[in-house]
Amino acid sequence: MTDEQREPERQEEEALTPRQREILRLLIQEYIDTATPVGSHTLRAIGGLGVSSATIRNELAVLEEMGYLAQPHTSAGRVPTVKGYRYFVERLLGDVDLPLPSKRMIRHQFHQIRLNLDQWMELTAAVLAHTTRAASLVTAPHASNARFRHIQLISIRDTLCLMILVLQDGSIHQEMLVTTEPISQEALSQLSNQFNALLYNKTVQEIEESSHPELAALEGWRAEVLRHALYLMEQVDRRSISEIHRDGLINVLRQPEFDDAERLLHVLELLEQRHLLESILAKTLNANGVQIIFGGEGPYEDISDVSLVLSPYGVRGKATGVLGILGPMRMPYGRAISAVQYVAELMSGLIREIYG
Amino acid sequence: MTDEQREPERQEEEALTPRQREILRLLIQEYIDTATPVGSHTLRAIGGLGVSSATIRNELAVLEEMGYLAQPHTSAGRVPTVKGYRYFVERLLGDVDLPLPSKRMIRHQFHQIRLNLDQWMELTAAVLAHTTRAASLVTAPHASNARFRHIQLISIRDTLCLMILVLQDGSIHQEMLVTTEPISQEALSQLSNQFNALLYNKTVQEIEESSHPELAALEGWRAEVLRHALYLMEQVDRRSISEIHRDGLINVLRQPEFDDAERLLHVLELLEQRHLLESILAKTLNANGVQIIFGGEGPYEDISDVSLVLSPYGVRGKATGVLGILGPMRMPYGRAISAVQYVAELMSGLIREIYG
DNA sequence: ATTAGCAGTCAAGATTCTTGAGTGCTAAAT
DNA sequence: ATTTAGCACTCAAGAATCTTGACTGCTAAT
């Protein structure tokens, strides 16, 4: 879509030597652990690469030249750039899998809980936040095309009724309706039943196109109810992302890179703004597998210093959602990716069980 | 209840002279505006009290002696203590009323919106946060004794059904039920209807005591459904505070008193912990009118530097909730109190309209 | 009782010093 | 052609010191 993916063939850029890759790998790992710039000495002390610090220095200079590393200032060690992180994640990380005990613990928690969607979301957010020590984001499963499942009209007062609309993806929507004339509960129930019979499993479009005689014949408040229900369904269709559940914010904000109140607030603002977050999550919704978004580049300029590990979940076409984490760019990607992947699989399984 | 309210008659503590009260009032107002300790000079410059700074100094010393003021350090101006704030709010603030334009704006926003409980909560939170420039807290209206209104069982799959339970206070609760044998939608609908007829407007207790023959005769999955519904209602009864809606966190965290990442995180943690917040809000639920809670004293030791302005709303016995704000202790109390009061009245009106 | 005046205090900001981790470069060694 | 040891150089961060100015409390005069 964007031409970012395919820049004018910079393929020629010399590949890294095995030693350079190893140095890059060690450096990033160390930096992720310690949060301090890593120098040639430390690197020599850590690792199995049997060369002197001077050699490492030379290699570091090359890696910096190529844009994988940066120096905060002349007399400091090196720090990975976004390009460095990306290379690390894509080429150096290898296949990671969540440790078995963690998996077991997660599974266990999921089996404990009562079958309640909201509680699920919360649990998922909590589990993700806990296992990755980052902030988690989870959206509820959601069908791209709302299909009617059930409507219920409940009289609250003579001219006021509560409309409860259940869709195929299991989401429940409610709204109060005011009528000009008093309506009895019997009339409401009757209309509910009529709708339940006529609209079952239909999308907004299908309902509008079908122009069923019984529907066309509706008048007054009955027509009004139908209009409202359709309007609600349209609204649901429009929002590709439903409510976002979060957890573990503090995990991220405690990281040393945010010891400055300024930056801390910046991240916080980011998470409070639904807009930005929604648009990011929406992109992942149609992706395959785990996606990693690094802040600070291209379209994500304003979310510097953080990155997101996201994955879609659910059953394509039935009910899908996005879940993942947001953490400092200096993040244990291995664990993060495997955790997100695992939880996404689990959730997909549950969704399949229910809606499959 | 606690004996805090009635300490061993310290009434004898000399009352403040009018000048002292005026000085205290001016100082607190100035401090609220500027967030810097206020000295005798500034105080002289501001106010209509026609005395020299030296005199003011003497009075300040007295006020400090009595515990209304404190000095961050010897060569700084004075800052109000909690006792000072309390005196200010209770005795010096006078009757405050929200400016008419603000009232009109708020009313306007409330009339714009569609009749949807969740949206109401969000709007209320947003309005409060906006008019007070603090963080807002709003709980959904909630009856202290859950009364059954409507149940709906919807088949999801042969052995899985969705139970939707609507209570008299308008709250909707959902849960999935797994059955051992496959159940048809007809059977589910039939049971729903049966329950709707039998349980209407009853509390858990009433249902359990009535021991209606039709209910006692239920067996297998039907009994299971009833058990689940009652369990859900019990759970609702147990939680006196439903979900808490928040908004405007950033408003508070931007205040100069939180320019330190340490304190900032402390407040944030406070708001993330549901427990503490819930217990505080629950206390207000049964209070009359606006309550002000100052952090740092007695039971609120760990919430230093912030205070809350809270008010219950709703119809006693039918559906009640709590709304209010949390801000720095250095808060424009006049505006805050009047805004909370006004919004609480508005909400009560709406609730009355619906459930009255 | 109030006020002017003065000596004293102390946080906060500016300035300087010190330290040490880390670099780049060069020349010798492999 | 690499690699390595060694050395001079750099610079952020922390400690130490100085300066400033907004306060106070006290005393003596009004």
PDB file of C-alpha atoms in Angstrom, chain A residues 153-319:
ATOM      1  CA  LEU A 153     -37.709  -4.193  24.390  1.00  0.00           C
ATOM      2  CA  ILE A 154     -38.356  -3.587  28.042  1.00  0.00           C
ATOM      3  CA  SER A 155     -40.789  -1.009  29.275  1.00  0.00           C
ATOM      4  CA  ILE A 156     -39.308   1.278  31.857  1.00  0.00           C
ATOM      5  CA  ARG A 157     -42.124   3.742  32.104  1.00  0.00           C
ATOM      6  CA  ASP A 158     -45.122   4.496  29.928  1.00  0.00           C
ATOM      7  CA  THR A 159     -43.206   6.427  27.287  1.00  0.00           C
ATOM      8  CA  LEU A 160     -39.752   5.091  27.918  1.00  0.00           C
ATOM      9  CA  CYS A 161     -38.343   1.748  26.994  1.00  0.00           C
ATOM     10  CA  LEU A 162     -35.011   0.022  27.046  1.00  0.00           C
ATOM     11  CA  MET A 163     -33.877  -1.612  23.856  1.00  0.00           C
ATOM     12  CA  ILE A 164     -31.386  -4.427  24.170  1.00  0.00           C
ATOM     13  CA  LEU A 165     -29.778  -5.570  20.981  1.00  0.00           C
ATOM     14  CA  VAL A 166     -27.673  -8.706  20.792  1.00  0.00           C
ATOM     15  CA  LEU A 167     -25.507  -9.332  17.747  1.00  0.00           C
ATOM     16  CA  GLN A 168     -24.067 -12.531  16.381  1.00  0.00           C
ATOM     17  CA  ASP A 169     -20.612 -11.764  17.729  1.00  0.00           C
ATOM     18  CA  GLY A 170     -22.078 -11.835  21.215  1.00  0.00           C
ATOM     19  CA  SER A 171     -21.883  -8.099  21.768  1.00  0.00           C
ATOM     20  CA  ILE A 172     -24.756  -6.480  23.592  1.00  0.00           C
ATOM     21  CA  HIS A 173     -25.918  -2.956  22.919  1.00  0.00           C
ATOM     22  CA  GLN A 174     -28.485  -1.017  24.831  1.00  0.00           C
ATOM     23  CA  GLU A 175     -30.275   2.213  24.424  1.00  0.00           C
ATOM     24  CA  MET A 176     -33.258   3.994  25.885  1.00  0.00           C
ATOM     25  CA  LEU A 177     -36.055   5.025  23.586  1.00  0.00           C
ATOM     26  CA  VAL A 178     -38.575   7.738  24.245  1.00  0.00           C
ATOM     27  CA  THR A 179     -41.919   7.430  22.528  1.00  0.00           C
ATOM     28  CA  THR A 180     -44.573  10.056  22.061  1.00  0.00           C
ATOM     29  CA  GLU A 181     -47.371   7.759  23.158  1.00  0.00           C
ATOM     30  CA  PRO A 182     -47.394   5.294  26.052  1.00  0.00           C
ATOM     31  CA  ILE A 183     -46.591   1.744  25.000  1.00  0.00           C
ATOM     32  CA  SER A 184     -47.458  -1.377  26.974  1.00  0.00           C
ATOM     33  CA  GLN A 185     -44.972  -4.108  27.703  1.00  0.00           C
ATOM     34  CA  GLU A 186     -47.154  -6.506  25.712  1.00  0.00           C
ATOM     35  CA  ALA A 187     -46.893  -4.368  22.618  1.00  0.00           C
ATOM     36  CA  LEU A 188     -43.144  -4.137  23.121  1.00  0.00           C
ATOM     37  CA  SER A 189     -42.772  -7.876  23.573  1.00  0.00           C
ATOM     38  CA  GLN A 190     -44.832  -8.520  20.521  1.00  0.00           C
ATOM     39  CA  LEU A 191     -42.686  -6.252  18.403  1.00  0.00           C
ATOM     40  CA  SER A 192     -39.538  -7.846  19.840  1.00  0.00           C
ATOM     41  CA  ASN A 193     -40.794 -11.245  18.772  1.00  0.00           C
ATOM     42  CA  GLN A 194     -41.669 -10.014  15.341  1.00  0.00           C
ATOM     43  CA  PHE A 195     -38.206  -8.568  14.845  1.00  0.00           C
ATOM     44  CA  ASN A 196     -36.531 -11.642  16.241  1.00  0.00           C
ATOM     45  CA  ALA A 197     -38.294 -13.740  13.662  1.00  0.00           C
ATOM     46  CA  LEU A 198     -37.767 -11.419  10.722  1.00  0.00           C
ATOM     47  CA  LEU A 199     -34.282 -10.107  11.235  1.00  0.00           C
ATOM     48  CA  TYR A 200     -32.462 -13.117  12.565  1.00  0.00           C
ATOM     49  CA  ASN A 201     -28.906 -13.383  11.268  1.00  0.00           C
ATOM     50  CA  LYS A 202     -29.312 -10.478   8.854  1.00  0.00           C
ATOM     51  CA  THR A 203     -26.925  -7.573   8.313  1.00  0.00           C
ATOM     52  CA  VAL A 204     -28.035  -3.976   8.058  1.00  0.00           C
ATOM     53  CA  GLN A 205     -27.629  -4.103   4.321  1.00  0.00           C
ATOM     54  CA  GLU A 206     -29.622  -7.266   3.964  1.00  0.00           C
ATOM     55  CA  ILE A 207     -32.405  -5.859   6.084  1.00  0.00           C
ATOM     56  CA  GLU A 208     -32.521  -2.661   4.107  1.00  0.00           C
ATOM     57  CA  GLU A 209     -32.428  -4.404   0.757  1.00  0.00           C
ATOM     58  CA  SER A 210     -34.911  -7.110   1.591  1.00  0.00           C
ATOM     59  CA  SER A 211     -37.691  -4.534   2.066  1.00  0.00           C
ATOM     60  CA  HIS A 212     -39.848  -7.169   3.636  1.00  0.00           C
ATOM     61  CA  PRO A 213     -43.534  -6.189   3.487  1.00  0.00           C
ATOM     62  CA  GLU A 214     -43.980  -6.650   7.226  1.00  0.00           C
ATOM     63  CA  LEU A 215     -41.120  -4.269   7.900  1.00  0.00           C
ATOM     64  CA  ALA A 216     -42.236  -1.749   5.329  1.00  0.00           C
ATOM     65  CA  ALA A 217     -45.654  -1.757   6.905  1.00  0.00           C
ATOM     66  CA  LEU A 218     -44.377  -0.624  10.285  1.00  0.00           C
ATOM     67  CA  GLU A 219     -45.587   2.725  11.439  1.00  0.00           C
ATOM     68  CA  GLY A 220     -45.142   5.186  14.259  1.00  0.00           C
ATOM     69  CA  TRP A 221     -43.093   4.049  17.220  1.00  0.00           C
ATOM     70  CA  ARG A 222     -42.610   0.605  15.731  1.00  0.00           C
ATOM     71  CA  ALA A 223     -40.848   2.058  12.717  1.00  0.00           C
ATOM     72  CA  GLU A 224     -38.902   4.228  15.107  1.00  0.00           C
ATOM     73  CA  VAL A 225     -37.632   1.205  17.014  1.00  0.00           C
ATOM     74  CA  LEU A 226     -36.484  -0.426  13.807  1.00  0.00           C
ATOM     75  CA  ARG A 227     -34.711   2.737  12.743  1.00  0.00           C
ATOM     76  CA  HIS A 228     -32.937   2.880  16.076  1.00  0.00           C
ATOM     77  CA  ALA A 229     -31.871  -0.715  15.950  1.00  0.00           C
ATOM     78  CA  LEU A 230     -30.501  -0.324  12.447  1.00  0.00           C
ATOM     79  CA  TYR A 231     -28.774   2.856  13.432  1.00  0.00           C
ATOM     80  CA  LEU A 232     -27.104   1.077  16.328  1.00  0.00           C
ATOM     81  CA  MET A 233     -25.965  -1.728  14.069  1.00  0.00           C
ATOM     82  CA  GLU A 234     -24.566   0.743  11.588  1.00  0.00           C
ATOM     83  CA  GLN A 235     -22.664   2.430  14.349  1.00  0.00           C
ATOM     84  CA  VAL A 236     -21.221  -0.874  15.416  1.00  0.00           C
ATOM     85  CA  ASP A 237     -20.192  -1.580  11.828  1.00  0.00           C
ATOM     86  CA  ARG A 238     -18.465   1.730  11.574  1.00  0.00           C
ATOM     87  CA  ARG A 239     -16.250   1.147  14.576  1.00  0.00           C
ATOM     88  CA  SER A 240     -13.819  -1.554  13.589  1.00  0.00           C
ATOM     89  CA  ILE A 241     -12.382  -1.527  17.097  1.00  0.00           C
ATOM     90  CA  SER A 242     -14.605  -1.920  20.098  1.00  0.00           C
ATOM     91  CA  GLU A 243     -13.731  -0.837  23.588  1.00  0.00           C
ATOM     92  CA  ILE A 244     -10.080  -1.184  24.485  1.00  0.00           C
ATOM     93  CA  HIS A 245      -9.195  -2.920  27.712  1.00  0.00           C
ATOM     94  CA  ARG A 246      -5.898  -2.001  29.248  1.00  0.00           C
ATOM     95  CA  ASP A 247      -3.769  -3.093  32.107  1.00  0.00           C
ATOM     96  CA  GLY A 248      -0.305  -2.718  33.533  1.00  0.00           C
ATOM     97  CA  LEU A 249       0.292   0.840  32.538  1.00  0.00           C
ATOM     98  CA  ILE A 250       2.482   1.269  35.546  1.00  0.00           C
ATOM     99  CA  ASN A 251       4.773  -1.505  34.372  1.00  0.00           C
ATOM    100  CA  VAL A 252       5.846   0.651  31.484  1.00  0.00           C
ATOM    101  CA  LEU A 253       5.936   3.952  33.255  1.00  0.00           C
ATOM    102  CA  ARG A 254       8.249   2.548  35.895  1.00  0.00           C
ATOM    103  CA  GLN A 255      10.924   1.892  33.298  1.00  0.00           C
ATOM    104  CA  PRO A 256      14.000   4.068  33.667  1.00  0.00           C
ATOM    105  CA  GLU A 257      13.478   5.737  30.301  1.00  0.00           C
ATOM    106  CA  PHE A 258      10.443   7.425  31.744  1.00  0.00           C
ATOM    107  CA  ASP A 259      11.954   8.760  34.931  1.00  0.00           C
ATOM    108  CA  ASP A 260      11.309  12.161  33.464  1.00  0.00           C
ATOM    109  CA  ALA A 261       7.820  13.436  34.146  1.00  0.00           C
ATOM    110  CA  GLU A 262       7.693  14.993  30.703  1.00  0.00           C
ATOM    111  CA  ARG A 263       8.080  11.778  28.784  1.00  0.00           C
ATOM    112  CA  LEU A 264       5.908   9.923  31.189  1.00  0.00           C
ATOM    113  CA  LEU A 265       3.045  12.251  30.487  1.00  0.00           C
ATOM    114  CA  HIS A 266       3.673  11.911  26.809  1.00  0.00           C
ATOM    115  CA  VAL A 267       3.127   8.180  26.902  1.00  0.00           C
ATOM    116  CA  LEU A 268       0.154   8.604  29.135  1.00  0.00           C
ATOM    117  CA  GLU A 269      -1.410  11.042  26.722  1.00  0.00           C
ATOM    118  CA  LEU A 270      -0.876   8.601  23.939  1.00  0.00           C
ATOM    119  CA  LEU A 271      -2.800   5.959  25.788  1.00  0.00           C
ATOM    120  CA  GLU A 272      -5.610   8.291  26.741  1.00  0.00           C
ATOM    121  CA  GLN A 273      -6.208   9.342  23.158  1.00  0.00           C
ATOM    122  CA  ARG A 274      -8.510   6.732  21.767  1.00  0.00           C
ATOM    123  CA  HIS A 275      -8.049   7.939  18.197  1.00  0.00           C
ATOM    124  CA  LEU A 276      -4.423   7.189  17.627  1.00  0.00           C
ATOM    125  CA  LEU A 277      -4.576   3.914  19.457  1.00  0.00           C
ATOM    126  CA  GLU A 278      -7.641   2.800  17.565  1.00  0.00           C
ATOM    127  CA  SER A 279      -6.122   3.542  14.200  1.00  0.00           C
ATOM    128  CA  ILE A 280      -3.012   1.595  15.096  1.00  0.00           C
ATOM    129  CA  LEU A 281      -4.973  -1.369  16.355  1.00  0.00           C
ATOM    130  CA  ALA A 282      -7.274  -1.268  13.349  1.00  0.00           C
ATOM    131  CA  LYS A 283      -4.290  -1.748  11.059  1.00  0.00           C
ATOM    132  CA  THR A 284      -3.298  -4.887  12.891  1.00  0.00           C
ATOM    133  CA  LEU A 285      -6.801  -6.271  12.684  1.00  0.00           C
ATOM    134  CA  ASN A 286      -6.272  -7.340   9.088  1.00  0.00           C
ATOM    135  CA  ALA A 287      -2.690  -8.426   9.451  1.00  0.00           C
ATOM    136  CA  ASN A 288      -1.462 -11.971   9.828  1.00  0.00           C
ATOM    137  CA  GLY A 289       0.302 -12.985  12.976  1.00  0.00           C
ATOM    138  CA  VAL A 290       2.287 -10.845  15.330  1.00  0.00           C
ATOM    139  CA  GLN A 291       3.063  -7.324  14.199  1.00  0.00           C
ATOM    140  CA  ILE A 292       5.691  -5.107  15.695  1.00  0.00           C
ATOM    141  CA  ILE A 293       5.425  -1.381  15.530  1.00  0.00           C
ATOM    142  CA  PHE A 294       8.392   0.725  16.447  1.00  0.00           C
ATOM    143  CA  GLY A 295       7.661   4.226  17.612  1.00  0.00           C
ATOM    144  CA  GLY A 296       9.485   7.195  16.192  1.00  0.00           C
ATOM    145  CA  GLU A 297       9.540   6.192  12.561  1.00  0.00           C
ATOM    146  CA  GLY A 298       7.365   7.353   9.743  1.00  0.00           C
ATOM    147  CA  PRO A 299       3.735   7.468  10.750  1.00  0.00           C
ATOM    148  CA  TYR A 300       4.558   6.761  14.378  1.00  0.00           C
ATOM    149  CA  GLU A 301       6.711   9.780  14.975  1.00  0.00           C
ATOM    150  CA  ASP A 302       4.853  11.009  17.991  1.00  0.00           C
ATOM    151  CA  ILE A 303       5.060   7.782  19.896  1.00  0.00           C
ATOM    152  CA  SER A 304       8.763   7.841  20.432  1.00  0.00           C
ATOM    153  CA  ASP A 305      10.566   5.494  22.781  1.00  0.00           C
ATOM    154  CA  VAL A 306       7.832   2.911  22.797  1.00  0.00           C
ATOM    155  CA  SER A 307       6.969   0.003  20.590  1.00  0.00           C
ATOM    156  CA  LEU A 308       3.969  -2.241  20.278  1.00  0.00           C
ATOM    157  CA  VAL A 309       3.717  -5.969  19.811  1.00  0.00           C
ATOM    158  CA  LEU A 310       0.272  -6.752  18.477  1.00  0.00           C
ATOM    159  CA  SER A 311      -1.602  -9.683  17.082  1.00  0.00           C
ATOM    160  CA  PRO A 312      -5.062 -10.144  15.670  1.00  0.00           C
ATOM    161  CA  TYR A 313      -7.121 -12.978  17.081  1.00  0.00           C
ATOM    162  CA  GLY A 314     -10.462 -14.605  16.524  1.00  0.00           C
ATOM    163  CA  VAL A 315     -12.152 -16.144  13.517  1.00  0.00           C
ATOM    164  CA  ARG A 316     -11.883 -14.172  10.304  1.00  0.00           C
ATOM    165  CA  GLY A 317     -15.298 -13.034   9.169  1.00  0.00           C
ATOM    166  CA  LYS A 318     -17.003 -14.047  12.396  1.00  0.00           C
ATOM    167  CA  ALA A 319     -15.441 -12.201  15.276  1.00  0.00           C
TER     168      ALA A 319
END
